[in-house]
Amino acid sequence: MLHNLETLAREAKSWPFEQARNLLAHVLKKRLDDAGRKEAQALIDAGKADEALAKFPDLQRPVILETGYGPSGLPHMGTFGEVARTTMVRNAFRALTGDHWPTRLIAFSDDMDGLRKVPDGIPNPEMLREDLHKPLTVVRDPFGTHGSFGAHNNARLRAFLDSFGFEYEFLSSTEQYKSGRFDATLLALLERFDAVQAIMLPTLGEERRATYSAFLPVSPVTGHVLQVPTLDRDVEKGTITFDDPAGGRTELPVTGGRVKLQWKPDWAMRWVALDVDYEMAGKDLIESVRESGKICRALGGVPPEGFNFELFLDIEGKKISKSKGNGLTMEEWLRYGTPESLSWYMFQSPKSAKSLHFNVIPRAIDDYLAAIEAFKTQEPAKRIDNAVWSIHSGAPPTHTSPVSFALLLNLVGVANASNKDQLWAYFAKYLPEATPQNEPLLDQLMERALNYYEDFVKPTKSYRPPDAKEKAALLDLAGRLKALPADTTDGELIQGEVYAVGKEHAFEPLRGWFGALYEVLLGASQGPRFGSFAAIYGLPQTIQLIEAGANGELASQEGRPIRN
């Protein structure tokens, strides 16, 4: 699927391919000397990545991409965005190298972090209060389903990622610390402790500097992750000494999960220990990336390639805050939109701040559907830059919904539909062969259109009466449609009549005529292609709707549905 695309991938302009080329250059520089790098690059550019890997053993190790997760809360929109975007870069890299170079995507859970506060909306909060400051994988599970709160949230993360079909390798911080996988890098940090402190202390306030240590020992007495100064260290023994509030002066090895790191040193340590080649982060973490990169170099490693994406804004252009609740949750998006439409939204301009609110969902759905249709006829060089290539790992579906989401929203409103069966009844003539089984996406969009209309469109409907010119045009259109066979389902034929009426009645520009149709008949400033809408709604019903609108009945009745 991702084979034989090297030439297209080298020329592709979309951001995942730009990132993939940066990642390739980074890995070659990290693993080879100048001469080897030039030779390997020439082979890869010639579509011979397999030969490059065969010749240079250092290139045979997998390329590692990482995403991070803090399991003190549940997976959220940012979690999805980071994994989805990193997956897009991974697939672009696979195409760039002919899919010869193995890659791994690590979803890393920082579950050894101490629980700092009790999250809102959690059952049995008293239990969590008793376990404050303990590692999340020690904190008891308030839901009673797993061995710890961290394990519960890790399971939710994995189920979340699995539900979207992401390919990844899950790693638990607790397991990596305790297994010894991080030991060598932790001992290196112990040896270079002063250098790490010198990087971190200037970034802290005066009070924090006085007590800061890169090491966070786990108290042998209370099990708490302690924020205490390191009083002494013994590089040969691999230990630190500190004052435990519950046990006095204590010496602990930094290995085996007895100590964890502050998060910026921890991030850098992971990059070294796991040999991470790529990790992206939000714009709010630019400074953290920079400081962690310095620590990574102090430990003898090379910071990964990556880029900083912009954060989402609410409808008022303000930064989204979980505490303020002014954002959009995954559950909310999926109530009104499809997963693919969310991936579409994540693909678009990741370095530009964008509103993440309910009002972006209908457009995202229809833009995604339009991109699928465009993909079918695009030349290969255009296809690879089409967002749906990245969303579907190079193999987008060949069939989507036969109608737009905007049309479904208007059909729900005009038909006063409250369930999918009512909507399917309108499609019986327009698409007689269509069923929920052979048009599953249409069926899904119907459900989401019903939800979206009820929650957002219906409360904002505002019908207006037509002016004299518009009334004459509407009655003319009704007359023309009456001249067509009552069972007409040709949307283009109906649309032609709509255009003809607009021109006959001298609407300049013509969009003023379509605006009148939407505002008078649908109670909205925008709407679907009217011919397609009428074909599905039914010609007799559409004629009744037009006549009611022309006579001002919809405005006076606040758009109540026309009854046969």
Coordinates of C-alpha atoms in Angstrom, one line a residue, residues 260-500:
K260 CA 11.6 8.9 39.0
L261 CA 12.5 12.1 37.3
Q262 CA 10.9 15.6 37.2
W263 CA 9.0 15.8 33.9
K264 CA 11.4 17.8 31.8
P265 CA 14.4 15.6 32.7
D266 CA 12.1 12.6 32.4
W267 CA 11.1 13.6 28.9
A268 CA 14.8 13.9 28.0
M269 CA 15.7 10.7 29.7
R270 CA 13.0 8.8 27.6
W271 CA 14.4 10.3 24.4
V272 CA 17.8 8.8 25.2
A273 CA 16.7 5.5 26.7
L274 CA 14.1 4.7 24.0
D275 CA 16.2 6.2 21.2
V276 CA 13.2 8.4 20.2
D277 CA 13.6 10.0 16.7
Y278 CA 10.4 12.1 16.5
E279 CA 8.0 13.7 18.9
M280 CA 5.7 16.7 18.3
A281 CA 4.3 18.9 21.0
G282 CA 1.9 21.8 21.5
K283 CA 3.0 25.4 21.2
D284 CA 2.7 25.8 24.9
L285 CA 5.6 23.3 25.4
I286 CA 8.1 25.1 23.2
E287 CA 10.2 26.1 26.2
S288 CA 9.9 22.6 27.7
V289 CA 11.1 21.0 24.4
R290 CA 14.1 23.4 24.4
E291 CA 15.1 22.6 28.0
S292 CA 14.5 18.9 27.6
G293 CA 16.6 19.0 24.4
K294 CA 19.5 20.5 26.4
I295 CA 19.2 17.8 29.0
C296 CA 19.1 15.1 26.3
R297 CA 22.4 16.4 24.9
A298 CA 23.9 16.6 28.4
L299 CA 23.1 12.9 28.7
G300 CA 24.9 12.2 25.5
G301 CA 21.8 11.8 23.3
V302 CA 20.3 13.6 20.3
P303 CA 16.9 15.3 20.8
P304 CA 14.3 14.0 18.4
E305 CA 13.0 15.8 15.4
G306 CA 9.5 17.3 15.7
F307 CA 7.4 20.4 15.4
N308 CA 5.2 22.5 17.6
F309 CA 1.5 22.6 16.7
E310 CA -0.9 25.4 17.5
L311 CA -3.4 25.0 20.3
F312 CA -7.2 25.2 19.6
L313 CA -9.3 28.1 20.5
D314 CA -12.9 28.4 21.6
I315 CA -15.6 30.1 19.6
E316 CA -14.6 33.5 21.1
G317 CA -10.9 33.0 20.1
K318 CA -9.8 32.2 23.6
K319 CA -7.4 29.4 24.6
I320 CA -9.3 26.2 25.5
S321 CA -9.0 25.3 29.1
K322 CA -10.2 22.0 30.7
S323 CA -10.9 23.8 33.9
K324 CA -13.1 26.4 32.1
G325 CA -14.8 23.7 30.1
N326 CA -14.8 26.0 27.0
G327 CA -13.6 23.3 24.6
L328 CA -15.1 20.4 22.8
T329 CA -14.7 16.9 24.1
M330 CA -14.2 13.7 22.0
E331 CA -17.6 12.5 23.1
E332 CA -19.2 15.7 21.9
W333 CA -17.5 15.6 18.5
L334 CA -18.4 12.0 17.9
R335 CA -22.1 12.7 18.8
Y336 CA -22.3 15.1 15.9
G337 CA -19.5 14.1 13.6
T338 CA -17.5 11.1 12.4
P339 CA -14.0 10.1 13.4
E340 CA -12.8 10.8 9.9
S341 CA -14.1 14.3 10.0
L342 CA -12.1 14.9 13.2
S343 CA -9.0 13.5 11.5
W344 CA -9.7 15.9 8.6
Y345 CA -9.9 18.8 11.0
M346 CA -6.6 17.7 12.7
F347 CA -4.9 17.5 9.4
Q348 CA -5.7 21.1 8.4
S349 CA -3.0 23.7 9.1
P350 CA -1.6 22.3 12.4
K351 CA 0.6 25.4 12.9
S352 CA -2.4 27.8 12.7
A353 CA -4.7 28.4 15.7
K354 CA -8.2 27.3 14.8
S355 CA -11.6 27.3 16.6
L356 CA -12.6 24.0 18.0
H357 CA -16.3 24.3 18.6
F358 CA -19.5 22.7 17.5
N359 CA -19.9 25.1 14.6
V360 CA -16.9 23.6 12.8
I361 CA -18.3 20.0 12.6
P362 CA -20.7 20.2 9.7
R363 CA -18.1 21.9 7.5
A364 CA -15.5 19.4 8.5
I365 CA -17.8 16.5 7.6
D366 CA -18.7 17.9 4.1
D367 CA -15.1 18.9 3.4
Y368 CA -14.0 15.4 4.2
L369 CA -16.6 13.9 1.9
A370 CA -15.7 16.3 -0.9
A371 CA -12.0 15.4 -0.5
I372 CA -12.9 11.7 -0.9
E373 CA -14.7 12.5 -4.2
A374 CA -11.8 14.7 -5.4
F375 CA -9.3 11.9 -4.7
K376 CA -11.0 9.6 -7.2
T377 CA -10.1 11.7 -10.2
Q378 CA -6.9 13.4 -9.0
E379 CA -3.5 12.6 -10.5
P380 CA -1.1 10.8 -8.2
A381 CA 0.9 13.9 -7.3
K382 CA -2.3 15.6 -6.1
R383 CA -3.7 12.5 -4.4
I384 CA -0.7 12.1 -2.0
D385 CA -1.2 15.7 -0.8
N386 CA -5.0 15.2 -0.3
A387 CA -5.7 15.0 3.4
V388 CA -7.6 11.7 2.9
W389 CA -4.4 10.0 1.8
S390 CA -2.9 10.8 5.2
I391 CA -6.1 10.1 7.1
H392 CA -6.5 6.6 5.6
S393 CA -2.8 5.6 5.3
G394 CA -2.8 5.9 1.6
A395 CA -6.0 3.9 0.9
P396 CA -9.1 6.1 1.3
P397 CA -12.5 4.5 0.8
T398 CA -13.9 4.5 -2.7
H399 CA -17.5 5.3 -1.6
T400 CA -18.8 7.7 0.9
S401 CA -22.2 9.3 1.6
P402 CA -24.3 10.0 -1.5
V403 CA -25.5 13.3 0.0
S404 CA -23.9 16.0 2.1
F405 CA -24.3 16.5 5.8
A406 CA -25.7 20.0 5.2
L407 CA -28.5 18.5 3.1
L408 CA -29.3 16.0 5.8
L409 CA -29.5 18.8 8.4
N410 CA -32.0 20.7 6.3
L411 CA -34.0 17.5 5.5
V412 CA -34.2 16.8 9.3
G413 CA -35.6 20.3 9.8
V414 CA -38.1 20.5 7.0
A415 CA -39.3 17.0 7.5
N416 CA -39.5 17.5 11.3
A417 CA -37.8 14.1 11.6
S418 CA -37.0 12.6 15.0
N419 CA -35.5 9.3 13.9
K420 CA -33.5 7.7 11.1
D421 CA -36.5 5.6 9.8
Q422 CA -38.2 8.9 8.9
L423 CA -35.2 10.0 7.0
W424 CA -34.7 6.7 5.2
A425 CA -38.3 6.9 4.0
Y426 CA -37.4 10.1 2.0
F427 CA -34.6 8.2 0.3
A428 CA -36.9 5.3 -0.8
K429 CA -37.6 7.0 -4.1
Y430 CA -34.4 9.0 -4.5
L431 CA -32.1 6.1 -3.8
P432 CA -34.3 3.0 -3.9
E433 CA -31.4 0.6 -3.6
A434 CA -30.0 2.3 -0.5
T435 CA -30.2 0.7 2.9
P436 CA -28.5 1.2 6.2
Q437 CA -26.5 -2.0 5.4
N438 CA -25.1 -0.9 2.0
E439 CA -24.9 2.8 2.9
P440 CA -23.5 2.6 6.4
L441 CA -21.9 6.1 6.3
L442 CA -25.1 7.7 5.3
D443 CA -26.8 5.9 8.1
Q444 CA -24.2 7.2 10.6
L445 CA -24.6 10.7 9.2
M446 CA -28.3 10.6 9.6
E447 CA -28.0 9.9 13.3
R448 CA -25.5 12.7 13.8
A449 CA -27.6 15.1 11.7
L450 CA -30.6 14.4 14.0
N451 CA -28.4 15.1 17.1
Y452 CA -26.8 18.2 15.6
Y453 CA -30.1 19.7 14.4
E454 CA -31.9 19.2 17.7
D455 CA -29.0 20.7 19.8
F456 CA -27.8 23.5 17.6
V457 CA -29.8 24.2 14.4
K458 CA -33.4 24.1 15.7
P459 CA -32.8 26.7 18.5
T460 CA -31.4 29.2 16.0
K461 CA -33.9 28.8 13.1
S462 CA -35.2 32.2 12.0
Y463 CA -37.6 32.3 9.0
R464 CA -38.5 35.6 7.3
P465 CA -41.2 36.5 4.9
P466 CA -40.2 37.2 1.3
D467 CA -40.3 40.6 -0.2
A468 CA -42.5 41.2 -3.3
K469 CA -39.7 40.2 -5.8
E470 CA -38.9 37.1 -3.9
K471 CA -42.5 36.1 -3.6
A472 CA -43.1 36.4 -7.3
A473 CA -40.0 34.3 -7.9
L474 CA -41.0 31.6 -5.4
L475 CA -44.5 31.3 -6.9
D476 CA -42.9 31.1 -10.4
L477 CA -40.6 28.3 -9.2
A478 CA -43.6 26.4 -7.6
G479 CA -45.4 26.7 -11.0
R480 CA -42.4 25.3 -12.9
L481 CA -41.9 22.4 -10.6
K482 CA -45.6 21.6 -10.9
A483 CA -45.0 21.1 -14.6
L484 CA -42.5 18.4 -13.9
P485 CA -43.6 14.8 -13.2
A486 CA -44.5 14.4 -9.5
D487 CA -42.1 11.6 -9.1
T488 CA -39.1 13.5 -10.4
T489 CA -35.9 12.6 -8.6
D490 CA -33.4 14.3 -11.0
G491 CA -31.7 16.9 -8.8
E492 CA -30.0 18.5 -11.7
L493 CA -33.2 19.0 -13.6
I494 CA -34.8 20.7 -10.6
Q495 CA -31.7 22.7 -10.0
G496 CA -31.9 24.0 -13.6
E497 CA -35.4 25.3 -12.9
V498 CA -34.1 27.1 -9.8
Y499 CA -31.3 28.8 -11.8
A500 CA -33.7 29.7 -14.5

